[in-house]
PDB file of C-alpha atoms in Angstrom:
ATOM      1  CA  HIS I  25      -2.205-205.681 -61.174  1.00 68.00           C
ATOM      2  CA  GLU I  26      -0.631-209.136 -60.930  1.00 74.00           C
ATOM      3  CA  ASN I  27       2.131-208.098 -63.308  1.00 76.00           C
ATOM      4  CA  TRP I  28       3.145-205.027 -61.290  1.00 79.00           C
ATOM      5  CA  ASP I  29       2.722-206.803 -57.964  1.00 82.00           C
ATOM      6  CA  GLN I  30       5.256-209.398 -59.095  1.00 80.00           C
ATOM      7  CA  LEU I  31       7.587-206.662 -60.350  1.00 85.00           C
ATOM      8  CA  GLY I  32       7.341-204.933 -56.979  1.00 80.00           C
ATOM      9  CA  GLU I  33       9.076-208.001 -55.533  1.00 82.00           C
ATOM     10  CA  LEU I  34      11.342-208.956 -58.438  1.00 86.00           C
ATOM     11  CA  HIS I  35      12.785-205.469 -58.904  1.00 88.00           C
ATOM     12  CA  TYR I  36      13.458-204.999 -55.188  1.00 86.00           C
ATOM     13  CA  THR I  37      15.258-208.333 -54.834  1.00 86.00           C
ATOM     14  CA  ASP I  38      17.023-208.195 -58.237  1.00 86.00           C
ATOM     15  CA  PRO I  39      20.498-209.745 -57.745  1.00 87.00           C
ATOM     16  CA  ASP I  40      21.842-207.498 -60.516  1.00 88.00           C
ATOM     17  CA  ASP I  41      20.426-204.420 -58.734  1.00 89.00           C
ATOM     18  CA  TRP I  42      19.220-202.777 -61.972  1.00 86.00           C
ATOM     19  CA  TYR I  43      17.503-200.043 -59.977  1.00 88.00           C
ATOM     20  CA  GLY I  44      20.611-199.171 -57.977  1.00 90.00           C
ATOM     21  CA  VAL I  45      19.318-199.871 -54.470  1.00 92.00           C
ATOM     22  CA  GLN I  46      22.839-200.131 -53.073  1.00 94.00           C
ATOM     23  CA  ARG I  47      23.866-196.855 -54.703  1.00 93.00           C
ATOM     24  CA  PHE I  48      20.892-195.221 -53.007  1.00 95.00           C
ATOM     25  CA  LEU I  49      21.749-196.780 -49.642  1.00 96.00           C
ATOM     26  CA  ASP I  50      25.288-195.426 -50.085  1.00 95.00           C
ATOM     27  CA  GLY I  51      23.835-191.923 -50.323  1.00 95.00           C
ATOM     28  CA  GLY I  52      22.935-191.530 -54.007  1.00 95.00           C
ATOM     29  CA  ASP I  53      19.766-189.854 -55.284  1.00 96.00           C
ATOM     30  CA  ALA I  54      17.781-192.448 -57.265  1.00 94.00           C
ATOM     31  CA  ARG I  55      15.753-189.896 -59.205  1.00 96.00           C
ATOM     32  CA  CYS I  56      16.418-189.177 -62.853  1.00 95.00           C
ATOM     33  CA  PRO I  57      18.824-186.204 -63.169  1.00 95.00           C
ATOM     34  CA  ILE I  58      16.122-184.363 -65.127  1.00 97.00           C
ATOM     35  CA  ASP I  59      13.738-184.716 -62.184  1.00 97.00           C
ATOM     36  CA  ILE I  60      16.344-183.612 -59.655  1.00 97.00           C
ATOM     37  CA  GLU I  61      17.110-180.420 -61.548  1.00 97.00           C
ATOM     38  CA  GLU I  62      13.537-179.494 -62.442  1.00 98.00           C
ATOM     39  CA  MET I  63      11.908-180.270 -59.086  1.00 98.00           C
ATOM     40  CA  GLY I  64      14.282-177.839 -57.413  1.00 97.00           C
ATOM     41  CA  ASP I  65      14.740-177.269 -53.687  1.00 97.00           C
ATOM     42  CA  LEU I  66      12.355-179.436 -51.649  1.00 98.00           C
ATOM     43  CA  SER I  67      13.278-178.057 -48.226  1.00 97.00           C
ATOM     44  CA  GLY I  68      10.243-177.731 -45.967  1.00 97.00           C
ATOM     45  CA  LYS I  69       7.895-179.399 -48.454  1.00 98.00           C
ATOM     46  CA  ARG I  70       5.518-182.319 -47.943  1.00 98.00           C
ATOM     47  CA  VAL I  71       5.700-184.346 -51.158  1.00 98.00           C
ATOM     48  CA  LEU I  72       3.443-187.064 -52.559  1.00 98.00           C
ATOM     49  CA  HIS I  73       5.115-189.490 -54.948  1.00 97.00           C
ATOM     50  CA  SER I  74       2.318-191.206 -56.837  1.00 97.00           C
ATOM     51  CA  GLN I  75       2.747-194.683 -58.365  1.00 95.00           C
ATOM     52  CA  CYS I  76       5.990-195.002 -56.440  1.00 95.00           C
ATOM     53  CA  HIS I  77       6.839-198.690 -57.105  1.00 93.00           C
ATOM     54  CA  PHE I  78       9.141-199.854 -54.270  1.00 92.00           C
ATOM     55  CA  GLY I  79       9.944-196.352 -53.150  1.00 93.00           C
ATOM     56  CA  LEU I  80      13.467-195.485 -54.303  1.00 95.00           C
ATOM     57  CA  ASP I  81      12.524-192.065 -55.686  1.00 96.00           C
ATOM     58  CA  THR I  82      10.171-191.410 -52.771  1.00 97.00           C
ATOM     59  CA  LEU I  83      12.972-191.997 -50.304  1.00 97.00           C
ATOM     60  CA  SER I  84      15.394-189.882 -52.327  1.00 97.00           C
ATOM     61  CA  VAL I  85      12.866-187.052 -52.034  1.00 98.00           C
ATOM     62  CA  ALA I  86      12.450-187.706 -48.293  1.00 97.00           C
ATOM     63  CA  ARG I  87      16.134-187.033 -47.708  1.00 97.00           C
ATOM     64  CA  THR I  88      15.766-183.364 -48.661  1.00 95.00           C
ATOM     65  CA  ALA I  89      12.038-182.656 -48.208  1.00 98.00           C
ATOM     66  CA  GLN I  90      10.256-182.196 -44.906  1.00 97.00           C
ATOM     67  CA  SER I  91       8.486-185.517 -45.541  1.00 98.00           C
ATOM     68  CA  ALA I  92       7.362-187.768 -48.373  1.00 98.00           C
ATOM     69  CA  VAL I  93       4.469-190.149 -48.953  1.00 98.00           C
ATOM     70  CA  GLY I  94       4.606-192.889 -51.569  1.00 97.00           C
ATOM     71  CA  LEU I  95       1.425-194.295 -53.124  1.00 96.00           C
ATOM     72  CA  ASP I  96       1.197-197.558 -55.067  1.00 95.00           C
ATOM     73  CA  PHE I  97      -1.419-200.220 -55.847  1.00 90.00           C
ATOM     74  CA  SER I  98       1.011-203.134 -55.433  1.00 91.00           C
ATOM     75  CA  GLU I  99       1.105-204.822 -52.046  1.00 91.00           C
ATOM     76  CA  ASN I 100       4.658-206.058 -52.672  1.00 91.00           C
ATOM     77  CA  ALA I 101       5.837-202.613 -53.739  1.00 94.00           C
ATOM     78  CA  VAL I 102       4.510-200.944 -50.586  1.00 94.00           C
ATOM     79  CA  LYS I 103       5.860-203.732 -48.367  1.00 95.00           C
ATOM     80  CA  ASN I 104       9.329-203.431 -49.873  1.00 93.00           C
ATOM     81  CA  ALA I 105       9.255-199.621 -49.894  1.00 95.00           C
ATOM     82  CA  THR I 106       8.510-199.659 -46.173  1.00 96.00           C
ATOM     83  CA  ALA I 107      11.375-202.095 -45.599  1.00 96.00           C
ATOM     84  CA  LEU I 108      13.727-199.959 -47.689  1.00 96.00           C
ATOM     85  CA  ALA I 109      12.793-196.871 -45.667  1.00 97.00           C
ATOM     86  CA  ALA I 110      13.865-198.709 -42.519  1.00 97.00           C
ATOM     87  CA  ARG I 111      17.144-199.824 -44.145  1.00 96.00           C
ATOM     88  CA  ALA I 112      17.869-196.235 -45.151  1.00 97.00           C
ATOM     89  CA  GLY I 113      16.954-194.791 -41.742  1.00 97.00           C
ATOM     90  CA  LEU I 114      14.099-192.761 -43.235  1.00 97.00           C
ATOM     91  CA  SER I 115      11.053-194.303 -41.564  1.00 97.00           C
ATOM     92  CA  ASP I 116      10.498-191.049 -39.679  1.00 97.00           C
ATOM     93  CA  LYS I 117      10.357-189.014 -42.910  1.00 97.00           C
ATOM     94  CA  ALA I 118       8.652-191.346 -45.386  1.00 97.00           C
ATOM     95  CA  THR I 119       5.458-193.401 -45.290  1.00 97.00           C
ATOM     96  CA  PHE I 120       3.796-195.574 -47.922  1.00 97.00           C
ATOM     97  CA  VAL I 121       0.137-196.057 -48.772  1.00 97.00           C
ATOM     98  CA  HIS I 122      -1.286-199.112 -50.530  1.00 95.00           C
ATOM     99  CA  ALA I 123      -4.105-197.902 -52.790  1.00 95.00           C
ATOM    100  CA  ASN I 124      -5.195-197.467 -56.388  1.00 93.00           C
ATOM    101  CA  VAL I 125      -4.292-193.943 -57.459  1.00 95.00           C
ATOM    102  CA  HIS I 126      -7.947-193.215 -58.263  1.00 95.00           C
ATOM    103  CA  ASP I 127      -8.776-193.964 -54.609  1.00 96.00           C
ATOM    104  CA  ALA I 128      -6.012-191.757 -53.216  1.00 96.00           C
ATOM    105  CA  GLY I 129      -8.535-189.254 -51.863  1.00 95.00           C
ATOM    106  CA  GLN I 130      -9.953-191.939 -49.584  1.00 96.00           C
ATOM    107  CA  HIS I 131      -6.576-192.451 -47.930  1.00 96.00           C
ATOM    108  CA  LEU I 132      -4.938-189.014 -48.011  1.00 97.00           C
ATOM    109  CA  GLU I 133      -6.175-185.630 -46.822  1.00 96.00           C
ATOM    110  CA  ALA I 134      -7.292-183.082 -49.404  1.00 96.00           C
ATOM    111  CA  GLU I 135      -5.018-180.071 -49.985  1.00 95.00           C
ATOM    112  CA  SER I 136      -2.291-181.504 -47.765  1.00 97.00           C
ATOM    113  CA  PHE I 137       0.729-181.654 -50.110  1.00 98.00           C
ATOM    114  CA  ASP I 138       3.110-178.943 -51.301  1.00 98.00           C
ATOM    115  CA  MET I 139       4.185-180.999 -54.315  1.00 98.00           C
ATOM    116  CA  ILE I 140       3.040-184.070 -56.217  1.00 98.00           C
ATOM    117  CA  TYR I 141       5.668-185.978 -58.153  1.00 97.00           C
ATOM    118  CA  CYS I 142       5.168-188.643 -60.847  1.00 96.00           C
ATOM    119  CA  SER I 143       7.583-189.656 -63.562  1.00 93.00           C
ATOM    120  CA  TRP I 144       8.725-191.998 -66.313  1.00 94.00           C
ATOM    121  CA  GLY I 145       6.296-194.731 -67.211  1.00 90.00           C
ATOM    122  CA  VAL I 146       3.461-194.360 -64.709  1.00 92.00           C
ATOM    123  CA  THR I 147       0.564-193.179 -66.896  1.00 94.00           C
ATOM    124  CA  PRO I 148       0.615-195.666 -69.824  1.00 92.00           C
ATOM    125  CA  TRP I 149      -1.121-198.107 -67.466  1.00 90.00           C
ATOM    126  CA  LEU I 150      -4.049-195.750 -66.833  1.00 94.00           C
ATOM    127  CA  PRO I 151      -7.134-195.689 -69.089  1.00 94.00           C
ATOM    128  CA  ASP I 152      -8.580-192.622 -67.319  1.00 96.00           C
ATOM    129  CA  LEU I 153      -5.985-189.861 -67.441  1.00 97.00           C
ATOM    130  CA  GLN I 154      -8.482-187.191 -66.408  1.00 98.00           C
ATOM    131  CA  GLY I 155      -9.483-189.166 -63.328  1.00 97.00           C
ATOM    132  CA  TRP I 156      -5.811-189.487 -62.401  1.00 97.00           C
ATOM    133  CA  ALA I 157      -5.202-185.730 -62.668  1.00 98.00           C
ATOM    134  CA  THR I 158      -8.447-184.792 -60.907  1.00 98.00           C
ATOM    135  CA  THR I 159      -7.803-187.102 -57.952  1.00 97.00           C
ATOM    136  CA  LEU I 160      -4.217-185.986 -57.425  1.00 98.00           C
ATOM    137  CA  CYS I 161      -4.804-182.268 -57.928  1.00 98.00           C
ATOM    138  CA  LYS I 162      -7.359-182.339 -55.096  1.00 98.00           C
ATOM    139  CA  LEU I 163      -4.547-183.413 -52.765  1.00 98.00           C
ATOM    140  CA  LEU I 164      -2.434-180.324 -53.563  1.00 98.00           C
ATOM    141  CA  LYS I 165      -2.485-177.272 -51.332  1.00 98.00           C
ATOM    142  CA  PRO I 166      -3.356-173.988 -53.078  1.00 98.00           C
ATOM    143  CA  GLY I 167      -0.055-172.821 -54.510  1.00 98.00           C
ATOM    144  CA  GLY I 168       1.223-176.402 -54.579  1.00 98.00           C
ATOM    145  CA  GLN I 169       3.091-177.820 -57.565  1.00 98.00           C
ATOM    146  CA  PHE I 170       2.591-180.927 -59.710  1.00 98.00           C
ATOM    147  CA  TYR I 171       5.709-182.230 -61.489  1.00 98.00           C
ATOM    148  CA  TYR I 172       5.519-184.905 -64.177  1.00 98.00           C
ATOM    149  CA  ALA I 173       8.034-186.394 -66.641  1.00 98.00           C
ATOM    150  CA  GLU I 174       7.362-189.077 -69.245  1.00 97.00           C
ATOM    151  CA  GLY I 175       8.481-190.695 -72.480  1.00 96.00           C
ATOM    152  CA  HIS I 176       7.415-188.585 -75.464  1.00 97.00           C
ATOM    153  CA  PRO I 177       4.198-189.841 -77.151  1.00 96.00           C
ATOM    154  CA  PHE I 178       5.739-189.250 -80.588  1.00 96.00           C
ATOM    155  CA  ALA I 179       8.776-191.413 -79.802  1.00 96.00           C
ATOM    156  CA  TRP I 180       6.509-194.286 -78.766  1.00 94.00           C
ATOM    157  CA  THR I 181       5.106-194.465 -82.323  1.00 96.00           C
ATOM    158  CA  LEU I 182       8.519-195.388 -83.798  1.00 95.00           C
ATOM    159  CA  ASP I 183      10.735-198.453 -83.559  1.00 93.00           C
ATOM    160  CA  GLU I 184      13.621-200.259 -85.191  1.00 93.00           C
ATOM    161  CA  LYS I 185      12.835-202.576 -88.109  1.00 90.00           C
ATOM    162  CA  ASP I 186      13.624-206.275 -87.668  1.00 83.00           C
ATOM    163  CA  GLY I 187      16.607-205.778 -85.388  1.00 79.00           C
ATOM    164  CA  ASP I 188      18.138-203.020 -87.537  1.00 88.00           C
ATOM    165  CA  HIS I 189      19.991-200.891 -84.980  1.00 88.00           C
ATOM    166  CA  ASP I 190      21.385-198.412 -87.474  1.00 88.00           C
ATOM    167  CA  GLY I 191      18.791-197.784 -90.194  1.00 90.00           C
ATOM    168  CA  PRO I 192      15.884-195.343 -90.135  1.00 91.00           C
ATOM    169  CA  LEU I 193      13.243-195.764 -87.455  1.00 94.00           C
ATOM    170  CA  ILE I 194       9.856-196.809 -88.802  1.00 94.00           C
ATOM    171  CA  ASN I 195       6.325-195.998 -87.715  1.00 94.00           C
ATOM    172  CA  THR I 196       4.955-199.074 -85.943  1.00 90.00           C
ATOM    173  CA  MET I 197       1.850-197.714 -84.211  1.00 91.00           C
ATOM    174  CA  GLY I 198      -0.542-194.819 -84.406  1.00 93.00           C
ATOM    175  CA  TYR I 199      -0.375-191.646 -82.345  1.00 96.00           C
ATOM    176  CA  TRP I 200      -4.091-191.712 -81.584  1.00 96.00           C
ATOM    177  CA  ILE I 201      -5.111-195.149 -80.302  1.00 95.00           C
ATOM    178  CA  ASP I 202      -8.469-195.693 -78.639  1.00 91.00           C
ATOM    179  CA  GLU I 203      -8.131-199.348 -77.695  1.00 93.00           C
ATOM    180  CA  ALA I 204      -5.950-200.872 -75.008  1.00 92.00           C
ATOM    181  CA  LEU I 205      -2.576-202.334 -75.998  1.00 91.00           C
ATOM    182  CA  VAL I 206      -2.240-205.830 -74.513  1.00 91.00           C
ATOM    183  CA  GLU I 207       1.133-207.593 -74.383  1.00 85.00           C
ATOM    184  CA  GLU I 208       2.682-210.653 -72.783  1.00 85.00           C
ATOM    185  CA  TRP I 209       5.883-209.742 -70.966  1.00 83.00           C
ATOM    186  CA  THR I 210       8.114-212.784 -70.552  1.00 85.00           C
ATOM    187  CA  GLU I 211      10.689-210.556 -68.890  1.00 82.00           C
ATOM    188  CA  SER I 212      10.798-207.143 -67.259  1.00 83.00           C
ATOM    189  CA  TYR I 213      12.548-204.162 -68.815  1.00 83.00           C
ATOM    190  CA  THR I 214      15.301-204.946 -66.308  1.00 80.00           C
ATOM    191  CA  GLY I 215      15.859-208.367 -67.886  1.00 82.00           C
ATOM    192  CA  ILE I 216      14.335-210.406 -65.042  1.00 83.00           C
ATOM    193  CA  THR I 217      12.069-213.312 -66.063  1.00 85.00           C
ATOM    194  CA  ILE I 218       8.440-212.774 -65.047  1.00 82.00           C
ATOM    195  CA  PRO I 219       6.610-215.888 -63.752  1.00 80.00           C
ATOM    196  CA  LYS I 220       3.820-217.338 -65.860  1.00 78.00           C
ATOM    197  CA  GLY I 221       0.435-216.030 -64.810  1.00 76.00           C
ATOM    198  CA  ALA I 222       1.792-212.536 -64.205  1.00 78.00           C
ATOM    199  CA  ARG I 223       2.917-211.591 -67.710  1.00 78.00           C
ATOM    200  CA  LYS I 224      -0.121-209.712 -69.015  1.00 83.00           C
ATOM    201  CA  ALA I 225       0.569-206.004 -69.481  1.00 84.00           C
ATOM    202  CA  VAL I 226      -2.211-203.612 -70.530  1.00 88.00           C
ATOM    203  CA  GLU I 227      -1.218-200.147 -71.720  1.00 92.00           C
ATOM    204  CA  PHE I 228      -3.023-197.057 -72.992  1.00 94.00           C
ATOM    205  CA  ALA I 229      -1.701-194.406 -75.370  1.00 95.00           C
ATOM    206  CA  HIS I 230      -1.944-190.751 -74.295  1.00 97.00           C
ATOM    207  CA  THR I 231      -1.077-187.797 -76.513  1.00 97.00           C
ATOM    208  CA  LEU I 232       0.582-184.529 -75.540  1.00 97.00           C
ATOM    209  CA  GLU I 233      -2.812-182.899 -75.993  1.00 98.00           C
ATOM    210  CA  ASP I 234      -4.252-185.346 -73.450  1.00 98.00           C
ATOM    211  CA  PHE I 235      -1.617-184.452 -70.857  1.00 98.00           C
ATOM    212  CA  PHE I 236      -2.168-180.722 -71.254  1.00 98.00           C
ATOM    213  CA  THR I 237      -5.950-180.983 -71.344  1.00 98.00           C
ATOM    214  CA  VAL I 238      -6.370-182.903 -68.087  1.00 98.00           C
ATOM    215  CA  PHE I 239      -4.426-180.283 -66.109  1.00 98.00           C
ATOM    216  CA  LEU I 240      -6.077-177.345 -67.836  1.00 98.00           C
ATOM    217  CA  ASN I 241      -9.438-178.888 -66.934  1.00 98.00           C
ATOM    218  CA  GLU I 242      -8.367-178.707 -63.283  1.00 98.00           C
ATOM    219  CA  GLY I 243      -7.593-175.003 -63.585  1.00 98.00           C
ATOM    220  CA  MET I 244      -3.878-175.579 -63.075  1.00 98.00           C
ATOM    221  CA  LYS I 245      -1.306-172.994 -64.209  1.00 98.00           C
ATOM    222  CA  LEU I 246       1.582-174.183 -66.399  1.00 98.00           C
ATOM    223  CA  GLU I 247       4.995-173.126 -65.071  1.00 98.00           C
ATOM    224  CA  PHE I 248       7.146-174.822 -67.723  1.00 98.00           C
ATOM    225  CA  PHE I 249       7.090-177.470 -70.432  1.00 98.00           C
ATOM    226  CA  HIS I 250      10.309-179.085 -71.663  1.00 98.00           C
ATOM    227  CA  GLU I 251      11.090-181.697 -74.295  1.00 98.00           C
ATOM    228  CA  HIS I 252      14.140-183.928 -73.848  1.00 97.00           C
ATOM    229  CA  GLU I 253      16.357-185.835 -76.274  1.00 96.00           C
ATOM    230  CA  LYS I 254      17.911-187.741 -73.370  1.00 96.00           C
ATOM    231  CA  ILE I 255      15.915-190.052 -71.085  1.00 96.00           C
ATOM    232  CA  PRO I 256      16.679-192.503 -68.238  1.00 93.00           C
ATOM    233  CA  TRP I 257      16.299-195.705 -70.275  1.00 91.00           C
ATOM    234  CA  PRO I 258      17.133-196.828 -73.852  1.00 91.00           C
ATOM    235  CA  MET I 259      13.796-196.618 -75.660  1.00 92.00           C
ATOM    236  CA  TYR I 260      15.468-198.052 -78.780  1.00 92.00           C
ATOM    237  CA  THR I 261      18.261-200.653 -78.845  1.00 90.00           C
ATOM    238  CA  ARG I 262      20.582-198.217 -80.644  1.00 92.00           C
ATOM    239  CA  MET I 263      20.521-196.009 -77.553  1.00 92.00           C
ATOM    240  CA  ALA I 264      21.853-198.721 -75.213  1.00 86.00           C
ATOM    241  CA  ASN I 265      25.519-197.826 -75.691  1.00 86.00           C
ATOM    242  CA  ASN I 266      24.957-194.072 -75.703  1.00 90.00           C
ATOM    243  CA  ARG I 267      24.835-192.632 -72.166  1.00 90.00           C
ATOM    244  CA  ASP I 268      26.057-189.253 -71.017  1.00 89.00           C
ATOM    245  CA  GLU I 269      27.803-188.357 -67.774  1.00 87.00           C
ATOM    246  CA  ASN I 270      24.411-188.202 -66.036  1.00 85.00           C
ATOM    247  CA  LEU I 271      23.564-191.754 -67.165  1.00 87.00           C
ATOM    248  CA  LEU I 272      20.889-190.522 -69.565  1.00 94.00           C
ATOM    249  CA  TYR I 273      20.429-192.390 -72.843  1.00 94.00           C
ATOM    250  CA  HIS I 274      20.370-190.636 -76.210  1.00 95.00           C
ATOM    251  CA  MET I 275      20.433-191.348 -79.941  1.00 94.00           C
ATOM    252  CA  PRO I 276      23.855-192.113 -81.497  1.00 93.00           C
ATOM    253  CA  LYS I 277      25.925-189.180 -82.719  1.00 90.00           C
ATOM    254  CA  GLY I 278      25.027-188.227 -86.272  1.00 89.00           C
ATOM    255  CA  LYS I 279      21.453-189.502 -86.063  1.00 89.00           C
ATOM    256  CA  PRO I 280      18.522-187.073 -86.288  1.00 90.00           C
ATOM    257  CA  ARG I 281      17.711-185.375 -83.000  1.00 92.00           C
ATOM    258  CA  MET I 282      14.189-186.118 -81.796  1.00 94.00           C
ATOM    259  CA  PRO I 283      12.062-185.679 -78.672  1.00 97.00           C
ATOM    260  CA  MET I 284      12.427-188.743 -76.459  1.00 97.00           C
ATOM    261  CA  GLY I 285      10.775-187.364 -73.346  1.00 98.00           C
ATOM    262  CA  PHE I 286       8.897-184.396 -71.912  1.00 98.00           C
ATOM    263  CA  SER I 287       8.321-182.815 -68.528  1.00 98.00           C
ATOM    264  CA  PHE I 288       6.219-180.074 -67.049  1.00 98.00           C
ATOM    265  CA  MET I 289       5.377-178.319 -63.802  1.00 98.00           C
ATOM    266  CA  TRP I 290       1.890-177.075 -62.926  1.00 98.00           C
ATOM    267  CA  THR I 291       0.813-174.874 -59.993  1.00 98.00           C
ATOM    268  CA  LYS I 292      -2.555-174.950 -58.255  1.00 98.00           C
ATOM    269  CA  PRO I 293      -4.003-171.419 -58.038  1.00 97.00           C
ATOM    270  CA  GLU I 294      -4.135-169.814 -54.589  1.00 93.00           C
TER     271      GLU I 294
END
């Protein structure tokens, strides 16, 4: 928690504006282009954005939806998301809730959302994927949709060897991992230095089977499942200089094509 609470402040106040706050304030949609296309028309919908960080994507949704609610367990993230809503003139369409996602049902009304939205890097921090899906699905109206996008579990098992940005990727970790993965982050993925005392990051590996199983256990109906070779960040260093017109990163030309991300949409039965 301490790690992400610090990042909720550091990312919002980043002088290099890695997240593109100014671009959003100038009218841009902060969501990944994949999310924008696959979520579709949000007119008239009440949307919950779970694990929303400091609210950029939540507020992008609020611009076109009837309303949006952002949920995050970081006090700093919720504080800054609320401030950003005011800066963007969206306080009347977006609200933010400070709570652990597993406690969302204690703060939000059951079956009150038309869509739930989560994407890109929000579940590796959760040991209980089923609890996450169960809690959030209870908040969906019958007929409501759950959209999720994430880095591909297979891609996470590979990495570059000893700074080799051109040679074959090598297998550096298993696909099925039962124990937590504990790391010390001296800096964020944005390049910002993280203060000592807030550098511990604990992650959990989830397989594609895990993601499908937790929604099937909730009786949800799959609308689509897509795999993507382009994603919104450079998972490997060799991807850093390879961005398309939509600012999505991909493997260099001539390298084997591989799944870097996935997304799916589920519907709650009427």
